[in-house]
Short mmCIF file of C-alpha atoms in Angstrom, two decimals:
data_model
loop_
_atom_site.label_atom_id
_atom_site.label_comp_id
_atom_site.label_asym_id
_atom_site.label_seq_id
_atom_site.Cartn_x
_atom_site.Cartn_y
_atom_site.Cartn_z
CA MET O 1 28.54 -81.39 -180.37
CA ILE O 2 26.28 -80.30 -177.58
CA GLU O 3 28.11 -77.26 -176.81
CA SER O 4 27.30 -75.89 -180.52
CA PHE O 5 23.65 -75.80 -179.88
CA PRO O 6 22.38 -72.16 -178.83
CA GLY O 7 21.37 -71.74 -175.38
CA ARG O 8 22.03 -69.21 -172.46
CA PRO O 9 25.24 -69.40 -170.18
CA ALA O 10 24.81 -72.31 -167.71
CA HIS O 11 25.91 -72.09 -164.17
CA LEU O 12 28.44 -74.58 -162.87
CA ILE O 13 26.35 -76.36 -160.62
CA TRP O 14 22.73 -75.68 -161.34
CA GLY O 15 23.11 -75.39 -165.14
CA ASN O 16 20.03 -73.37 -166.47
CA LEU O 17 17.47 -74.19 -163.55
CA LYS O 18 18.00 -71.28 -161.43
CA GLU O 19 16.65 -68.95 -164.21
CA TYR O 20 13.46 -70.76 -164.58
CA PRO O 21 10.82 -69.16 -162.66
CA GLY O 22 8.76 -72.29 -162.02
CA PRO O 23 5.52 -73.94 -163.03
CA ASN O 24 3.46 -70.81 -163.33
CA GLU O 25 2.63 -68.01 -165.43
CA ALA O 26 5.94 -66.57 -165.37
CA GLY O 27 7.44 -69.88 -166.53
CA LEU O 28 4.92 -69.92 -169.36
CA GLN O 29 6.10 -66.25 -170.31
CA TRP O 30 9.76 -67.32 -169.95
CA SER O 31 8.99 -70.32 -172.18
CA ARG O 32 7.51 -68.12 -174.87
CA GLU O 33 10.55 -65.74 -174.82
CA TRP O 34 12.91 -68.39 -174.77
CA VAL O 35 11.34 -69.62 -178.18
CA ALA O 36 11.37 -66.13 -179.66
CA GLU O 37 15.13 -66.30 -178.75
CA PHE O 38 16.03 -69.63 -180.37
CA LEU O 39 13.31 -70.05 -182.86
CA TRP O 40 13.85 -73.73 -183.73
CA VAL O 41 15.87 -75.79 -181.13
CA SER O 42 17.90 -74.97 -178.12
CA LYS O 43 19.98 -76.49 -175.31
CA PHE O 44 19.05 -76.43 -171.46
CA TRP O 45 21.28 -77.90 -168.97
CA LEU O 46 19.54 -79.57 -166.10
CA GLY O 47 22.51 -79.15 -163.72
CA PRO O 48 26.11 -79.69 -164.90
CA PHE O 49 26.06 -83.17 -166.54
CA ILE O 50 22.59 -83.34 -168.40
CA PRO O 51 22.12 -81.34 -171.32
CA LEU O 52 18.29 -80.99 -172.70
CA ILE O 53 17.52 -80.29 -176.46
CA CYS O 54 14.29 -78.42 -176.76
CA VAL O 55 12.41 -78.52 -180.12
CA TYR O 56 9.60 -76.05 -180.88
CA HIS O 57 9.47 -75.69 -184.80
CA PRO O 58 7.46 -78.13 -186.88
CA ASP O 59 10.59 -79.11 -188.68
CA THR O 60 12.74 -80.15 -185.39
CA THR O 61 9.69 -81.56 -183.66
CA LYS O 62 8.74 -83.63 -186.53
CA LEU O 63 12.01 -85.42 -186.64
CA VAL O 64 11.76 -86.12 -182.89
CA LEU O 65 7.91 -87.24 -182.70
CA LYS O 66 8.36 -89.25 -185.69
CA SER O 67 10.92 -91.35 -183.68
CA SER O 68 10.53 -95.00 -182.40
CA GLY O 69 5.53 -77.97 -162.29
CA ILE O 70 5.79 -74.69 -163.43
CA ASN O 71 3.60 -71.73 -162.43
CA ASP O 72 2.74 -68.68 -164.31
CA GLU O 73 6.13 -66.94 -163.60
CA GLY O 74 7.87 -70.24 -164.98
CA LEU O 75 5.37 -70.03 -167.95
CA LYS O 76 6.41 -66.33 -168.66
CA PHE O 77 10.02 -67.32 -168.28
CA GLN O 78 9.41 -70.04 -171.06
CA ARG O 79 8.03 -67.88 -173.47
CA GLU O 80 10.88 -65.13 -172.90
CA MET O 81 13.30 -67.87 -173.56
CA THR O 82 11.55 -68.80 -176.66
CA GLY O 83 11.44 -65.22 -177.94
CA LEU O 84 15.17 -65.08 -177.14
CA PHE O 85 16.05 -68.55 -179.06
CA PRO O 86 13.45 -69.11 -181.57
CA LYS O 87 14.04 -72.70 -182.71
CA VAL O 88 16.26 -74.32 -180.13
CA SER O 89 18.16 -73.64 -177.03
CA ARG O 90 20.53 -75.62 -174.62
CA GLY O 91 20.04 -75.77 -170.72
CA TRP O 92 21.23 -77.79 -167.75
CA LEU O 93 19.24 -79.61 -165.07
CA GLY O 94 21.67 -79.10 -162.23
CA PRO O 95 25.42 -80.01 -162.87
CA PHE O 96 25.31 -83.11 -164.87
CA LEU O 97 22.31 -83.17 -167.23
CA PRO O 98 22.33 -80.76 -170.30
CA MET O 99 19.23 -80.90 -172.43
CA LEU O 100 18.22 -79.28 -175.68
CA PHE O 101 14.74 -77.59 -176.13
CA VAL O 102 13.03 -77.63 -179.36
CA TYR O 103 9.97 -75.25 -180.06
CA HIS O 104 9.76 -74.37 -183.69
CA PRO O 105 8.09 -76.42 -186.55
CA GLU O 106 11.35 -76.81 -188.38
CA THR O 107 13.02 -78.35 -185.47
CA THR O 108 10.35 -80.02 -183.84
CA LYS O 109 9.57 -81.94 -187.02
CA ILE O 110 13.09 -83.14 -187.22
CA VAL O 111 12.69 -84.69 -183.77
CA LEU O 112 9.21 -86.05 -184.06
CA LYS O 113 9.57 -87.70 -187.53
CA SER O 114 12.57 -89.41 -186.32
CA SER O 115 12.89 -92.96 -184.81
CA GLU O 116 14.38 -91.84 -181.59
CA PRO O 117 12.98 -93.27 -178.41
CA LYS O 118 11.31 -91.68 -175.56
CA SER O 119 13.83 -90.38 -173.16
CA ARG O 120 14.70 -93.15 -170.77
CA ASN O 121 15.98 -90.46 -168.23
CA ALA O 122 12.68 -88.49 -168.07
CA TYR O 123 9.99 -91.36 -168.52
CA ARG O 124 11.73 -93.78 -165.91
CA LEU O 125 10.38 -91.59 -163.36
CA ILE O 126 6.61 -92.39 -164.49
CA GLU O 127 7.21 -96.04 -165.07
CA PRO O 128 6.46 -97.53 -161.45
CA TRP O 129 3.14 -95.74 -161.87
CA ILE O 130 2.04 -96.52 -165.55
CA GLY O 131 4.62 -99.13 -166.42
CA THR O 132 5.95 -99.69 -169.96
CA GLY O 133 2.67 -99.14 -171.77
CA LEU O 134 2.37 -97.15 -175.12
CA LEU O 135 3.49 -93.91 -173.58
CA VAL O 136 6.74 -95.30 -172.33
CA ALA O 137 7.52 -98.32 -174.38
CA ASN O 138 10.24 -98.25 -177.26
CA GLY O 139 11.37 -100.17 -179.99
CA GLY O 140 9.92 -103.71 -180.90
CA LYS O 141 7.55 -103.78 -177.84
CA TRP O 142 6.13 -100.28 -178.69
CA LYS O 143 5.53 -101.29 -182.33
CA ARG O 144 3.96 -104.50 -181.48
CA ASN O 145 1.58 -103.20 -178.75
CA ARG O 146 0.56 -100.13 -180.92
CA ARG O 147 -0.43 -102.48 -183.72
CA LEU O 148 -2.45 -104.42 -181.11
CA LEU O 149 -4.04 -101.87 -179.69
CA THR O 150 -4.85 -99.91 -183.04
CA PRO O 151 -8.40 -101.62 -183.59
CA ALA O 152 -9.63 -100.15 -180.36
CA PHE O 153 -9.58 -96.72 -181.90
CA HIS O 154 -11.49 -97.49 -185.19
CA PHE O 155 -14.23 -95.27 -186.20
CA ASP O 156 -16.61 -98.30 -185.91
CA VAL O 157 -15.68 -98.66 -181.97
CA LEU O 158 -15.54 -94.98 -181.52
CA LYS O 159 -19.00 -94.43 -182.86
CA SER O 160 -20.23 -97.02 -180.50
CA TYR O 161 -19.09 -94.69 -177.49
CA GLN O 162 -21.38 -91.91 -178.58
CA LEU O 163 -23.95 -92.88 -176.66
CA ILE O 164 -22.07 -93.24 -173.28
CA MET O 165 -20.46 -89.93 -173.96
CA ASN O 166 -24.04 -88.27 -174.13
CA LYS O 167 -24.94 -90.04 -170.94
CA THR O 168 -21.99 -88.96 -169.05
CA SER O 169 -22.42 -85.41 -170.27
CA ASP O 170 -25.93 -85.29 -168.86
CA ILE O 171 -24.86 -86.16 -165.60
CA LEU O 172 -22.50 -83.20 -165.91
CA LEU O 173 -25.34 -81.15 -167.06
CA THR O 174 -27.55 -82.17 -164.00
CA LYS O 175 -24.85 -80.68 -161.71
CA LEU O 176 -24.40 -77.62 -164.02
CA GLU O 177 -28.43 -77.06 -163.62
CA LYS O 178 -28.13 -77.07 -159.84
CA TYR O 179 -25.35 -74.38 -160.05
CA ALA O 180 -27.46 -72.22 -162.33
CA GLU O 181 -30.61 -72.64 -160.24
CA THR O 182 -28.75 -71.60 -157.09
CA GLY O 183 -26.22 -69.00 -158.64
CA GLU O 184 -23.67 -70.96 -157.08
CA ILE O 185 -19.79 -70.25 -158.18
CA PHE O 186 -18.17 -73.76 -159.14
CA GLU O 187 -14.87 -74.96 -159.82
CA VAL O 188 -14.26 -76.41 -163.30
CA PHE O 189 -11.54 -78.60 -163.30
CA SER O 190 -12.70 -80.91 -160.40
CA ASN O 191 -16.10 -81.43 -162.19
CA ILE O 192 -14.87 -81.80 -165.63
CA SER O 193 -12.10 -84.28 -164.16
CA MET O 194 -15.12 -86.49 -162.68
CA PHE O 195 -16.70 -86.28 -166.22
CA THR O 196 -13.63 -87.55 -168.18
CA LEU O 197 -13.16 -90.16 -165.53
CA ASP O 198 -16.64 -91.36 -165.83
CA THR O 199 -16.65 -91.45 -169.58
CA MET O 200 -13.29 -93.19 -169.95
CA LEU O 201 -14.25 -95.88 -167.30
CA GLN O 202 -17.74 -96.49 -168.92
CA SER O 203 -16.44 -96.30 -172.58
CA ALA O 204 -13.17 -98.30 -172.22
CA PHE O 205 -14.10 -100.59 -169.62
CA ALA O 206 -17.95 -100.64 -169.19
CA TYR O 207 -17.11 -99.69 -165.62
CA GLU O 208 -19.50 -97.80 -163.65
CA ILE O 209 -18.88 -95.93 -160.45
CA ASP O 210 -20.46 -92.74 -158.95
CA CYS O 211 -17.35 -90.63 -159.48
CA GLN O 212 -19.40 -87.49 -160.84
CA THR O 213 -21.44 -87.43 -157.79
CA THR O 214 -18.46 -88.39 -155.27
CA GLY O 215 -16.52 -85.31 -156.80
CA GLU O 216 -12.73 -84.68 -156.55
CA HIS O 217 -12.47 -86.45 -153.35
CA HIS O 218 -12.84 -89.71 -155.30
CA PRO O 219 -9.91 -91.72 -154.23
CA TYR O 220 -8.68 -92.63 -157.85
CA VAL O 221 -8.84 -88.92 -158.80
CA VAL O 222 -6.94 -87.71 -155.58
CA ALA O 223 -4.26 -90.60 -156.29
CA VAL O 224 -3.92 -89.42 -160.15
CA HIS O 225 -3.33 -85.76 -159.11
CA GLU O 226 -0.80 -86.48 -156.56
CA LEU O 227 1.02 -88.86 -158.71
CA VAL O 228 1.32 -86.13 -161.47
CA GLU O 229 2.44 -83.48 -158.83
CA LEU O 230 4.91 -85.93 -157.35
CA VAL O 231 6.44 -86.93 -160.76
CA THR O 232 6.97 -83.33 -161.73
CA GLU O 233 8.56 -82.27 -158.51
CA ARG O 234 11.07 -85.37 -158.71
CA PHE O 235 11.79 -84.56 -162.34
CA LEU O 236 12.92 -81.04 -161.52
CA LYS O 237 15.20 -82.24 -158.68
CA PRO O 238 17.90 -84.60 -160.05
CA TRP O 239 18.95 -85.45 -156.64
CA LEU O 240 15.94 -87.61 -156.19
CA HIS O 241 16.07 -89.64 -159.46
CA ASN O 242 17.99 -92.47 -157.75
CA ASP O 243 15.06 -94.82 -156.72
CA LEU O 244 16.48 -95.90 -153.40
CA ILE O 245 17.07 -92.35 -152.23
CA TYR O 246 13.42 -91.26 -153.52
CA LEU O 247 11.77 -94.09 -151.59
CA LEU O 248 13.45 -92.95 -148.35
CA THR O 249 11.67 -89.83 -148.69
CA PRO O 250 8.18 -88.82 -147.57
CA ASP O 251 7.25 -88.07 -151.26
CA GLY O 252 8.60 -91.50 -152.30
CA ARG O 253 6.65 -93.41 -150.00
CA ARG O 254 3.52 -91.34 -150.98
CA PHE O 255 4.29 -92.14 -154.65
CA LYS O 256 4.62 -95.78 -153.89
CA LYS O 257 1.22 -95.77 -151.99
CA HIS O 258 -0.60 -94.18 -154.88
CA CYS O 259 0.81 -96.37 -157.52
CA ASP O 260 -0.27 -99.41 -155.41
CA PHE O 261 -3.87 -97.84 -155.40
CA VAL O 262 -4.21 -97.13 -158.83
CA HIS O 263 -2.53 -100.54 -159.84
CA LYS O 264 -5.59 -102.15 -157.75
CA VAL O 265 -8.19 -100.25 -159.42
CA ALA O 266 -6.83 -101.53 -162.99
CA GLU O 267 -6.18 -105.09 -161.86
CA ASP O 268 -9.81 -105.10 -160.10
CA ILE O 269 -11.30 -103.89 -163.36
CA ILE O 270 -9.52 -106.37 -165.60
CA SER O 271 -10.21 -109.37 -163.20
CA LYS O 272 -14.02 -108.67 -163.39
CA ARG O 273 -13.91 -108.50 -167.12
CA ARG O 274 -12.05 -111.71 -167.22
CA LYS O 275 -14.58 -113.48 -164.93
CA ALA O 276 -17.28 -112.32 -167.35
CA VAL O 277 -15.69 -113.53 -170.34
CA LYS O 278 -15.24 -116.94 -168.86
CA LYS O 279 -18.62 -116.96 -167.53
CA GLU O 280 -20.44 -115.75 -170.80
CA ALA O 281 -17.98 -117.60 -173.05
CA LYS O 282 -19.39 -117.91 -176.52
CA GLY O 283 -21.89 -115.25 -176.22
CA TYR O 284 -19.42 -112.82 -175.14
CA SER O 285 -17.35 -113.38 -178.08
CA GLN O 286 -20.28 -112.46 -180.18
CA LYS O 287 -20.62 -109.14 -178.82
CA LYS O 288 -21.51 -106.49 -181.21
CA ASN O 289 -19.43 -103.82 -179.66
CA LEU O 290 -16.05 -104.41 -178.27
CA ASP O 291 -14.77 -101.67 -175.89
CA PHE O 292 -11.19 -101.24 -175.10
CA LEU O 293 -10.58 -103.77 -172.45
CA ASP O 294 -12.23 -106.56 -174.72
CA ILE O 295 -9.79 -105.72 -177.54
CA LEU O 296 -6.83 -105.67 -174.97
CA LEU O 297 -7.82 -109.20 -173.86
CA SER O 298 -8.52 -110.73 -177.12
CA ALA O 299 -5.69 -109.15 -179.06
CA ARG O 300 -3.03 -111.47 -180.85
CA ASP O 301 0.29 -110.77 -182.60
CA GLU O 302 1.59 -112.55 -185.52
CA ASN O 303 2.71 -115.33 -183.38
CA ASN O 304 -0.77 -115.77 -181.85
CA GLN O 305 0.60 -114.50 -178.51
CA GLY O 306 -1.66 -112.20 -176.53
CA LEU O 307 -0.71 -109.43 -174.08
CA THR O 308 0.30 -110.79 -170.67
CA ASP O 309 -1.59 -109.66 -167.46
CA LEU O 310 1.03 -107.10 -166.60
CA GLU O 311 0.92 -105.73 -170.10
CA ILE O 312 -2.80 -105.14 -169.93
CA ARG O 313 -2.74 -103.39 -166.65
CA ASN O 314 0.12 -100.98 -167.98
CA GLU O 315 -2.09 -100.18 -171.04
CA ALA O 316 -5.02 -99.74 -168.90
CA ASP O 317 -3.14 -97.61 -166.42
CA THR O 318 -1.66 -95.34 -169.43
CA PHE O 319 -5.11 -95.12 -170.89
CA LEU O 320 -6.71 -94.08 -167.56
CA PHE O 321 -4.17 -91.58 -167.12
CA GLU O 322 -4.11 -90.05 -170.55
CA GLY O 323 -7.67 -90.27 -171.17
CA HIS O 324 -8.92 -88.80 -168.04
CA ASP O 325 -6.34 -86.31 -166.68
CA THR O 326 -5.03 -84.67 -169.96
CA THR O 327 -8.54 -84.68 -171.53
CA ALA O 328 -9.72 -82.85 -168.19
CA SER O 329 -7.19 -80.26 -168.56
CA ALA O 330 -8.09 -79.66 -172.46
CA LEU O 331 -11.82 -79.22 -171.72
CA SER O 332 -11.39 -76.98 -168.52
CA TRP O 333 -9.28 -74.56 -170.36
CA ALA O 334 -11.60 -74.58 -173.33
CA LEU O 335 -14.41 -73.50 -170.91
CA TYR O 336 -12.04 -71.05 -169.31
CA SER O 337 -11.45 -69.30 -172.75
CA LEU O 338 -15.00 -69.42 -173.90
CA ALA O 339 -16.26 -67.98 -170.60
CA GLU O 340 -13.49 -65.23 -170.96
CA HIS O 341 -14.71 -64.33 -174.30
CA PRO O 342 -18.63 -64.00 -174.43
CA GLU O 343 -18.72 -62.75 -177.94
CA ILE O 344 -16.93 -66.03 -179.26
CA GLN O 345 -19.05 -68.06 -176.71
CA LYS O 346 -22.29 -66.79 -178.47
CA LYS O 347 -20.89 -67.80 -181.98
CA LEU O 348 -20.47 -71.33 -180.66
CA GLN O 349 -23.88 -71.49 -179.35
CA ALA O 350 -25.21 -70.30 -182.65
CA GLU O 351 -23.66 -73.12 -184.42
CA VAL O 352 -24.83 -75.74 -181.98
CA ASP O 353 -28.34 -74.38 -182.09
CA GLU O 354 -28.35 -74.61 -185.89
CA VAL O 355 -27.14 -78.38 -185.76
CA LEU O 356 -29.58 -79.16 -183.37
CA GLN O 357 -32.31 -77.14 -184.90
CA GLY O 358 -35.75 -78.72 -184.92
CA ARG O 359 -34.97 -81.38 -182.41
CA ASP O 360 -36.58 -82.00 -178.88
CA THR O 361 -33.68 -83.45 -177.65
CA ASP O 362 -29.76 -82.06 -176.85
CA GLU O 363 -28.24 -85.47 -177.89
CA ILE O 364 -25.23 -85.06 -180.04
CA LEU O 365 -25.30 -87.67 -182.71
CA TRP O 366 -22.24 -89.19 -184.21
CA ASP O 367 -23.05 -87.40 -187.68
CA ASP O 368 -23.37 -84.08 -185.83
CA LEU O 369 -19.52 -84.16 -184.75
CA PRO O 370 -18.21 -82.85 -188.38
CA LYS O 371 -20.92 -80.33 -188.26
CA LEU O 372 -19.47 -78.59 -185.32
CA GLN O 373 -16.72 -76.76 -187.25
CA TYR O 374 -16.48 -73.69 -185.18
CA THR O 375 -16.78 -75.61 -182.00
CA THR O 376 -13.66 -77.38 -183.10
CA MET O 377 -11.97 -74.00 -183.97
CA CYS O 378 -12.67 -73.06 -180.37
CA LEU O 379 -11.31 -76.38 -178.84
CA LYS O 380 -8.20 -76.59 -180.78
CA GLU O 381 -7.35 -72.81 -180.13
CA ALA O 382 -7.86 -73.40 -176.32
CA MET O 383 -5.55 -76.37 -176.71
CA ARG O 384 -2.86 -74.11 -178.46
CA LEU O 385 -2.99 -71.36 -175.95
CA HIS O 386 -3.10 -73.24 -172.92
CA THR O 387 -1.60 -76.68 -174.20
CA PRO O 388 -2.60 -79.77 -171.87
CA VAL O 389 0.39 -81.69 -172.09
CA PRO O 390 3.43 -78.85 -172.17
CA PHE O 391 6.15 -81.11 -173.03
CA ILE O 392 7.30 -84.47 -174.00
CA GLN O 393 10.92 -85.97 -174.08
CA ARG O 394 13.32 -87.92 -176.42
CA GLU O 395 16.74 -89.39 -176.30
CA LEU O 396 19.08 -89.56 -179.08
CA THR O 397 20.58 -92.84 -180.08
CA GLU O 398 22.50 -91.35 -182.94
CA PRO O 399 23.79 -87.88 -184.04
CA MET O 400 21.08 -85.40 -185.28
CA GLU O 401 21.55 -82.10 -186.85
CA LEU O 402 19.15 -79.33 -185.38
CA ASP O 403 19.31 -75.71 -186.70
CA GLY O 404 22.85 -76.30 -188.30
CA HIS O 405 24.26 -77.86 -185.18
CA GLU O 406 24.88 -81.64 -184.38
CA ALA O 407 23.39 -83.06 -181.31
CA PRO O 408 25.38 -86.12 -180.14
CA ALA O 409 23.74 -89.52 -179.46
CA GLY O 410 22.75 -89.71 -175.89
CA THR O 411 21.35 -86.09 -175.94
CA GLN O 412 18.24 -85.36 -174.11
CA ILE O 413 15.74 -83.61 -176.13
CA SER O 414 12.43 -81.78 -174.62
CA VAL O 415 9.83 -80.87 -177.40
CA MET O 416 8.21 -77.92 -175.65
CA LEU O 417 4.86 -78.13 -176.90
CA TYR O 418 3.80 -74.93 -174.83
CA ASN O 419 6.76 -73.19 -176.43
CA CYS O 420 5.97 -74.46 -179.95
CA HIS O 421 2.16 -73.16 -179.61
CA HIS O 422 3.71 -69.58 -178.38
CA ASN O 423 6.56 -69.20 -181.01
CA PRO O 424 6.17 -65.60 -181.99
CA LEU O 425 7.60 -66.78 -185.61
CA VAL O 426 4.60 -69.02 -186.10
CA TRP O 427 1.76 -67.51 -183.89
CA PRO O 428 1.45 -63.68 -183.75
CA ASN O 429 -0.07 -62.56 -180.61
CA SER O 430 0.15 -65.87 -179.21
CA MET O 431 -1.56 -64.86 -175.86
CA ASP O 432 -4.78 -63.93 -177.59
CA TYR O 433 -7.58 -66.41 -178.12
CA ILE O 434 -8.56 -66.29 -181.73
CA PRO O 435 -10.48 -69.48 -182.87
CA GLU O 436 -10.28 -68.40 -186.65
CA ARG O 437 -6.51 -69.49 -186.66
CA PHE O 438 -7.84 -73.04 -187.10
CA SER O 439 -9.98 -71.97 -189.88
CA PRO O 440 -9.40 -74.36 -192.93
CA GLU O 441 -7.66 -71.82 -194.86
CA ASN O 442 -5.51 -70.77 -192.04
CA VAL O 443 -4.56 -74.39 -191.02
CA GLU O 444 -3.59 -75.10 -194.78
CA LYS O 445 -1.13 -72.09 -194.67
CA ARG O 446 0.61 -73.59 -191.60
CA ASP O 447 3.11 -76.14 -191.17
CA ALA O 448 1.26 -79.20 -189.86
CA TYR O 449 4.03 -79.43 -186.85
CA ALA O 450 3.16 -75.88 -185.66
CA PHE O 451 0.18 -77.21 -183.57
CA ILE O 452 0.88 -80.80 -182.18
CA PRO O 453 -1.17 -81.16 -178.85
CA PHE O 454 -1.35 -84.77 -179.24
CA SER O 455 2.32 -84.83 -180.49
CA ALA O 456 2.93 -86.03 -184.07
CA GLY O 457 4.50 -88.50 -186.14
CA PRO O 458 4.64 -92.18 -185.50
CA ARG O 459 4.33 -91.81 -181.74
CA ASN O 460 1.42 -89.53 -181.64
CA CYS O 461 -1.43 -89.97 -179.47
CA ILE O 462 -3.44 -93.31 -180.29
CA GLY O 463 -6.62 -91.72 -178.49
CA GLN O 464 -6.73 -88.37 -179.92
CA GLN O 465 -9.88 -89.12 -181.87
CA PHE O 466 -11.65 -90.45 -178.98
CA ALA O 467 -10.50 -87.33 -176.89
CA LEU O 468 -11.72 -84.92 -179.55
CA HIS O 469 -15.24 -86.59 -180.05
CA GLU O 470 -15.64 -86.54 -176.23
CA MET O 471 -14.89 -83.01 -175.78
CA LYS O 472 -16.90 -81.70 -178.78
CA THR O 473 -19.90 -83.52 -177.45
CA VAL O 474 -19.99 -82.08 -173.95
CA LEU O 475 -18.90 -78.67 -175.14
CA ALA O 476 -21.79 -78.65 -177.60
CA LYS O 477 -24.11 -80.11 -174.88
CA ILE O 478 -22.94 -77.59 -172.15
CA PHE O 479 -23.58 -74.52 -174.41
CA ARG O 480 -26.79 -75.56 -176.04
CA ARG O 481 -28.25 -75.22 -172.48
CA TYR O 482 -26.06 -72.89 -170.62
CA SER O 483 -23.80 -69.68 -170.79
CA LEU O 484 -20.80 -69.44 -168.56
CA LYS O 485 -19.12 -66.46 -166.96
CA LEU O 486 -15.80 -66.31 -164.91
CA ASP O 487 -15.88 -65.23 -161.24
CA PRO O 488 -14.45 -61.70 -161.53
CA THR O 489 -13.09 -62.00 -158.11
CA HIS O 490 -11.11 -65.15 -158.83
CA LYS O 491 -7.45 -65.04 -160.34
CA VAL O 492 -6.43 -67.88 -162.45
CA GLU O 493 -2.84 -69.10 -162.04
CA LYS O 494 -1.38 -71.75 -164.23
CA TYR O 495 0.66 -74.61 -162.88
CA GLU O 496 2.45 -76.77 -165.37
CA THR O 497 2.93 -80.27 -164.33
CA LEU O 498 2.83 -83.30 -166.43
CA VAL O 499 -0.55 -81.63 -167.33
CA MET O 500 -1.23 -78.05 -167.47
CA ARG O 501 -3.46 -77.05 -164.33
CA SER O 502 -4.61 -74.07 -162.23
CA GLN O 503 -2.98 -73.91 -159.03
CA THR O 504 -5.99 -71.77 -158.01
CA GLY O 505 -8.72 -73.41 -159.74
CA ILE O 506 -10.98 -72.11 -162.42
CA LYS O 507 -14.22 -70.77 -160.86
CA MET O 508 -17.17 -69.70 -162.89
CA LYS O 509 -21.09 -69.40 -162.91
CA ALA O 510 -23.86 -71.05 -165.21
CA PHE O 511 -26.73 -69.31 -166.60
CA ARG O 512 -29.70 -70.92 -168.20
CA ARG O 513 -30.17 -69.68 -171.92
#
């Protein structure tokens, strides 16, 4: 049963929560050490009554994923736990919630390949924000909606977005040009976050606002950032999991206010598109390129039933969050690693120069993307090292064997993606930035579940190709024109929420090549 899983001793009241340093570098280090200790799967108690099983090996994450705010100190703690328990470990979230953590390919594979649903306990906290879209839905609803949304990510549809990705990248480059001219130090995440939001709104919804010029003070961005932090804080405080109690707190009231705002943004976008469809009628139905919202509005299942207005809003909110915030994190950390390693940056620039040789434009064409092989390696290594989405949750509906131990039905399992990507059994010198880890020959030698930034199995990220194309496009355009250097006086400190951030920002300078 749950006690048979490996894990550190738990406090009677706090479980294993007290030993976790928090959402910082120490927490990431703790996570890596935990994986080293429990290489495949482990148990973590969220207080006295809620066990969480953590998987971080391809075999165990695969089983889970194929189923239907931590700072630097906290991240260090995670790495330490990974070292102590290399595959799986047990922990308590408070006195009543035990959890198992998995972070080795062998244990993560088992979890992610299974038909187990997303954890109701974990994802319930985000439901008031994004509803029961693909990220949260389970069972028949998830299968139906996944099938209806899949055409939105067909290569022919993605190809039509390439022009927009170049356009929004050029707006970002205009800002970088000003920084290069003045020598001004700029903050990376805020600028990249505006770029990804702009790209998402224009590509998926044909919705243009001036968010790249408005900057990080754009109300939608402020709302999303606060929602992410509020959800993370609430998850780590079991006494706030009760909705009534939470809504009586200042944080609960702020959470509701921001939810209402982002819902209004999505509803306005949907309403305007419905009016356009009705006005243009036949001509609209013959559009050559349908975007994400077009497909949501026109999708029909085998019973000729479309998505309800609420389902469309839920999917729009989910797509805006996942396509904007997580991509911004991945890109920001990629720029950070490349600025930190000028010799790697030069190799990437050489590749981009070769691909664009002889052209009088910096436009990245659809056919250029497969040629950017080293750029892709640099991007994937940054996603491994920094892990934009640090963890995902599952809940067992039936017993599951992990690393020789049986987890009972009802067990909460946390697939620790950050720990997976720093498991010493899989990734030697895991804190080093080495793009060659993702050369074709090295990828072939490695378990497919060793690197899972977009999750894996049937519930993998439906928009991962969109995100990869967007990130490769903007990286190529940036380094075709500029070199980046970190501000040596600024210390970057990680902060692990639903998305990996820097609590101090990422600051650097741009130099014209």
